[in-house]
Coordinates of C-alpha atoms in Angstrom, one line a residue:
M1 CA 29.8 48.4 112.7
T2 CA 31.0 49.4 115.8
E3 CA 28.6 49.7 119.2
L4 CA 28.1 53.3 120.5
G5 CA 29.7 53.4 123.6
W6 CA 26.9 54.8 125.6
G7 CA 23.5 54.0 126.4
R8 CA 24.3 51.6 129.0
H9 CA 23.5 53.7 132.1
Y10 CA 20.8 55.6 132.6
V11 CA 19.1 58.0 135.0
A12 CA 15.1 57.9 135.4
V13 CA 12.1 59.8 137.4
E14 CA 9.9 57.9 139.4
P15 CA 5.6 58.7 137.2
T16 CA 4.3 58.7 141.3
H17 CA 2.8 62.6 140.4
F18 CA 3.0 62.3 136.7
R19 CA -0.3 64.3 135.1
V20 CA -1.0 66.7 132.4
E21 CA -1.7 69.7 133.8
Y22 CA -0.6 72.4 131.3
V23 CA 0.1 73.1 127.6
I24 CA 4.0 73.5 126.6
N25 CA 3.9 71.0 123.6
P26 CA 1.1 69.9 120.8
F27 CA 1.0 67.0 122.7
M28 CA -0.6 68.3 125.9
D29 CA -3.7 68.4 126.7
P30 CA -5.1 68.8 130.1
A31 CA -8.5 67.4 129.5
V32 CA -6.9 63.9 128.6
Q33 CA -5.2 62.8 131.7
P34 CA -3.0 59.8 131.8
D35 CA -3.7 56.8 133.6
R36 CA -2.0 56.7 136.6
A37 CA -1.9 53.0 137.5
L38 CA -1.4 52.2 133.8
A39 CA 1.6 54.8 133.4
W40 CA 3.4 53.6 136.4
R41 CA 3.5 49.9 135.0
Q42 CA 4.4 50.9 131.5
W43 CA 7.7 52.7 133.3
H44 CA 8.2 49.6 135.8
D45 CA 8.0 47.6 132.1
M46 CA 10.5 50.3 130.4
V47 CA 12.9 50.3 133.1
G48 CA 12.6 46.7 133.8
T49 CA 13.4 46.1 130.2
L50 CA 16.5 48.0 130.4
R51 CA 17.8 46.4 133.2
D52 CA 17.1 43.0 131.5
L53 CA 19.5 44.3 128.6
G54 CA 22.4 44.6 131.0
A55 CA 21.9 48.6 131.5
T56 CA 22.2 50.7 134.9
V57 CA 18.9 52.3 135.8
D58 CA 19.4 55.0 138.1
V59 CA 16.1 56.1 139.9
L60 CA 15.2 60.0 141.3
P61 CA 11.5 60.8 143.2
Q62 CA 9.5 62.7 141.2
R63 CA 8.6 65.9 143.0
S64 CA 4.9 66.4 143.9
D65 CA 4.8 70.3 142.2
A66 CA 6.6 68.7 139.0
P67 CA 4.4 66.5 136.6
D68 CA 7.0 66.8 134.1
M69 CA 9.9 65.6 135.9
V70 CA 9.3 62.3 134.8
Y71 CA 10.9 63.0 131.2
A72 CA 14.5 62.8 132.6
M73 CA 16.4 63.6 129.2
N74 CA 16.1 67.0 130.0
L75 CA 17.5 67.2 133.8
G76 CA 20.5 68.0 132.2
L77 CA 23.0 66.3 129.9
G78 CA 25.8 63.8 131.7
V79 CA 29.0 63.1 130.2
V80 CA 31.9 61.7 131.7
R81 CA 35.3 63.9 131.6
E82 CA 38.6 62.7 130.1
S83 CA 39.9 62.7 134.2
G84 CA 37.1 60.2 134.3
E85 CA 35.2 63.0 136.4
R86 CA 31.3 62.5 135.9
H87 CA 29.4 65.8 135.1
V88 CA 26.2 67.5 134.4
V89 CA 25.7 70.2 132.5
M90 CA 22.2 71.5 133.8
S91 CA 19.0 72.3 131.6
H92 CA 17.5 75.7 131.8
M93 CA 14.1 75.0 131.1
R94 CA 12.9 77.3 128.4
Y95 CA 9.0 77.4 130.1
A96 CA 9.0 78.3 133.8
E97 CA 6.7 75.3 134.2
R98 CA 9.5 73.1 134.7
R99 CA 12.3 75.1 136.4
M100 CA 12.0 73.4 139.7
E101 CA 13.0 70.2 138.5
T102 CA 16.4 70.9 138.2
R103 CA 16.4 72.7 142.1
S104 CA 15.8 68.6 142.6
A105 CA 18.3 67.1 140.2
Q106 CA 21.1 68.9 140.7
P107 CA 21.6 68.0 144.4
W108 CA 21.2 64.5 143.7
F109 CA 23.8 64.3 140.6
A110 CA 25.9 65.8 142.9
E111 CA 25.1 63.7 145.5
Q112 CA 26.1 60.8 143.3
G113 CA 29.5 62.0 142.7
S114 CA 29.1 64.6 139.5
T115 CA 29.8 68.0 139.5
T116 CA 27.5 70.4 137.8
S117 CA 27.5 73.6 135.8
T118 CA 24.8 75.9 134.4
V119 CA 23.9 78.0 131.0
G120 CA 21.5 79.6 132.6
R121 CA 19.3 79.4 135.9
D122 CA 15.5 81.0 136.3
G123 CA 15.0 82.2 133.6
V124 CA 18.2 84.6 133.0
G125 CA 21.0 82.9 130.7
A126 CA 20.5 80.8 127.7
H127 CA 17.8 78.4 127.8
L128 CA 19.4 74.7 127.2
E129 CA 17.5 71.5 127.5
A130 CA 19.3 68.1 127.3
G131 CA 16.9 66.2 125.2
D132 CA 18.7 68.6 122.2
A133 CA 21.7 66.8 122.7
F134 CA 23.6 63.7 121.3
A135 CA 27.3 62.6 121.0
W136 CA 27.5 61.9 117.1
G137 CA 30.2 61.5 114.5
D138 CA 32.9 63.9 115.6
G139 CA 30.8 65.9 118.0
L140 CA 27.7 66.9 120.2
V141 CA 24.8 67.5 117.6
V142 CA 22.5 69.9 119.3
G143 CA 19.1 70.8 118.2
Y144 CA 18.4 74.5 118.8
G145 CA 15.4 76.9 118.3
P146 CA 11.5 75.4 120.0
R147 CA 13.6 74.9 123.6
T148 CA 16.9 75.1 123.4
E149 CA 18.9 78.3 122.3
E150 CA 22.0 78.8 119.6
L151 CA 23.7 80.9 122.8
A152 CA 23.5 77.5 124.6
L153 CA 26.0 75.8 122.2
K154 CA 29.0 77.8 122.6
H155 CA 28.4 77.3 126.5
L156 CA 28.3 73.5 125.9
A157 CA 31.2 73.7 123.9
T158 CA 33.4 76.0 125.8
D159 CA 32.4 74.0 129.2
L160 CA 33.2 70.3 128.4
G161 CA 35.9 71.4 125.3
V162 CA 33.9 69.6 122.6
R163 CA 32.5 70.4 119.2
V164 CA 29.0 71.1 119.1
R165 CA 27.4 70.8 115.3
G166 CA 23.9 73.0 115.9
V167 CA 21.0 71.9 113.8
R168 CA 18.0 74.1 113.8
I169 CA 14.5 72.7 114.7
T170 CA 11.8 74.4 113.0
H171 CA 8.5 71.8 113.6
P172 CA 6.5 72.4 116.2
G173 CA 5.8 68.9 117.4
M174 CA 9.5 67.5 117.2
Y175 CA 11.0 70.6 119.8
H176 CA 13.8 68.3 121.1
L177 CA 16.2 66.5 118.7
D178 CA 15.6 63.1 120.5
L179 CA 11.9 63.3 118.8
A180 CA 13.8 63.1 115.8
F181 CA 17.0 61.7 115.7
C182 CA 18.1 58.4 117.0
P183 CA 21.7 57.1 116.7
L184 CA 22.3 53.8 116.1
D185 CA 25.9 52.9 116.2
D186 CA 28.7 54.5 114.7
R187 CA 27.6 54.7 111.1
R188 CA 23.7 54.6 111.6
A189 CA 21.0 56.9 113.3
M190 CA 17.3 57.5 112.7
V191 CA 16.7 61.1 111.2
C192 CA 13.8 62.5 110.7
P193 CA 14.4 65.6 108.0
S194 CA 11.2 67.5 108.4
A195 CA 12.0 68.4 112.0
L196 CA 14.6 70.4 110.6
D197 CA 14.9 73.8 108.5
D198 CA 16.8 72.7 104.8
A199 CA 20.1 73.8 105.5
S200 CA 20.2 71.8 109.2
A201 CA 18.5 68.7 107.6
E202 CA 21.1 68.4 104.6
A203 CA 24.0 69.2 107.3
L204 CA 22.7 66.2 109.6
L205 CA 22.1 63.8 106.7
A206 CA 25.9 64.6 105.9
I207 CA 27.5 63.2 109.0
V208 CA 25.7 59.9 109.1
P209 CA 26.9 57.3 106.4
E210 CA 23.8 55.4 107.1
P211 CA 20.7 57.1 107.9
L212 CA 17.2 55.5 108.3
V213 CA 15.4 58.0 107.3
L214 CA 11.8 58.8 109.4
T215 CA 8.7 60.4 107.1
E216 CA 7.0 63.0 109.4
E217 CA 4.0 60.6 110.1
E218 CA 6.3 58.6 111.3
A219 CA 8.4 60.6 113.8
L220 CA 4.9 61.9 114.9
T221 CA 2.4 59.4 115.3
T222 CA 4.8 56.6 116.5
F223 CA 7.5 58.3 118.6
C224 CA 10.1 55.6 116.7
A225 CA 13.0 58.0 117.5
N226 CA 12.5 58.3 120.8
S227 CA 13.9 55.2 121.4
V228 CA 16.8 53.9 123.4
V229 CA 19.6 51.9 122.2
V230 CA 21.7 49.0 124.3
G231 CA 24.5 47.7 122.2
R232 CA 22.3 46.2 119.5
T233 CA 19.1 46.4 120.7
V234 CA 16.7 49.3 120.3
V235 CA 14.1 49.6 122.9
M236 CA 11.2 51.0 121.2
P237 CA 7.8 52.6 121.9
A238 CA 6.7 51.5 118.4
C239 CA 8.1 50.5 115.4
P240 CA 6.8 50.7 111.6
D241 CA 7.4 47.8 109.3
R242 CA 9.1 49.8 107.1
V243 CA 11.5 50.7 110.1
R244 CA 11.9 46.7 111.9
A245 CA 12.8 45.8 108.6
Q246 CA 15.6 48.1 107.8
L247 CA 16.7 48.0 111.4
E248 CA 16.6 43.9 111.6
E249 CA 18.4 43.8 108.2
W250 CA 21.5 45.7 109.8
G251 CA 21.8 43.3 112.7
F252 CA 19.5 45.3 115.4
E253 CA 17.0 43.4 118.0
V254 CA 14.3 45.7 117.9
V255 CA 11.8 45.5 121.4
V256 CA 8.7 47.1 121.3
V257 CA 7.7 48.5 125.4
D258 CA 4.2 50.4 125.4
V259 CA 4.5 53.8 127.2
S260 CA 1.7 55.3 125.6
E261 CA 0.5 57.0 128.7
F262 CA 3.3 59.2 128.5
H263 CA 2.8 60.4 125.0
K264 CA -0.3 62.0 126.3
G265 CA 2.5 64.3 128.0
G266 CA 4.8 64.4 124.7
G267 CA 7.5 62.0 125.3
S268 CA 8.5 58.5 125.0
I269 CA 11.4 56.2 126.1
R270 CA 14.1 58.4 124.9
C271 CA 12.5 61.2 126.9
L272 CA 12.1 58.9 130.1
T273 CA 15.7 57.8 130.6
N274 CA 18.6 60.1 130.2
P275 CA 22.1 58.5 129.3
V276 CA 25.0 59.9 131.6
D277 CA 28.0 57.5 130.1
V278 CA 29.1 59.9 127.2
T279 CA 32.6 59.5 127.2
I280 CA 34.7 62.7 126.4
G281 CA 38.0 61.3 124.7
R282 CA 35.7 58.2 123.6
D283 CA 32.2 59.2 122.2
L284 CA 33.2 62.9 121.8
P285 CA 36.7 63.3 120.8
A286 CA 38.0 66.3 122.8
V287 CA 38.6 70.0 121.3
A288 CA 40.6 72.7 123.3
G289 CA 38.7 75.0 124.1
G290 CA 35.8 74.0 121.7
E291 CA 33.9 74.4 118.7
V292 CA 30.9 75.6 117.5
L293 CA 29.5 74.7 113.8
L294 CA 26.1 75.7 112.8
P295 CA 24.2 75.5 109.4
P296 CA 23.5 77.7 107.3
A297 CA 21.5 81.2 107.9

């Protein structure tokens, strides 16, 4: 099997101002606040683990008025174009409570040498949240429904010149695709079909030659799909025994890093880290003009 070409360069946001201030997903309860000191230690353990595995992790400061900015996966979709130019399609958050995050992230990405683009801004235009998008197989698999709008898929396909395969998310607790889908290598991925409507679940399973199918309970109670992969190592917030046995049978090493304080905001390791090394022409085939493929209605 061929390892993923991406997943060795991440952007993360320090949890300086992380807290639960509002409710925009089923996990959030302002009456249940994270332990800030523990959250800080957990975040540093996660970043240290990734760096020990050889990954690069760049860190942005967190805005004081953006408690969810720590979930860096949703700042934007980073790619490397065929020319070698780094580019980020900035997210356009569904909820106004998070939209200020990109006002700091966009100039930061630009300062790091990336060009940037948008599909919408300040509530005008299509909503896109990058936690819904993954390079996989012959294109970019993008979940739409709760956070990302279907119209954003066309913007992505055209902007990046790639094929976009849309899958419709219907589960309120798995509101981003990164809670239900985790690519492992060129043939394998963790997939929770319960997150999707029937046609989308069938379409996603059809393009994964060897899926590790997660139950709804496994995905929701352990956040195990919200993991990251560095080579043959899967960095996970928790790993059910059944899932561990399959991963190890396939030759993966499982490293569990406790980030449970961040589950109180509805995200885990993947949400806290944003891969910016997906390369068009290597990880994503270039498609002139772009193409969008949707499941049957």
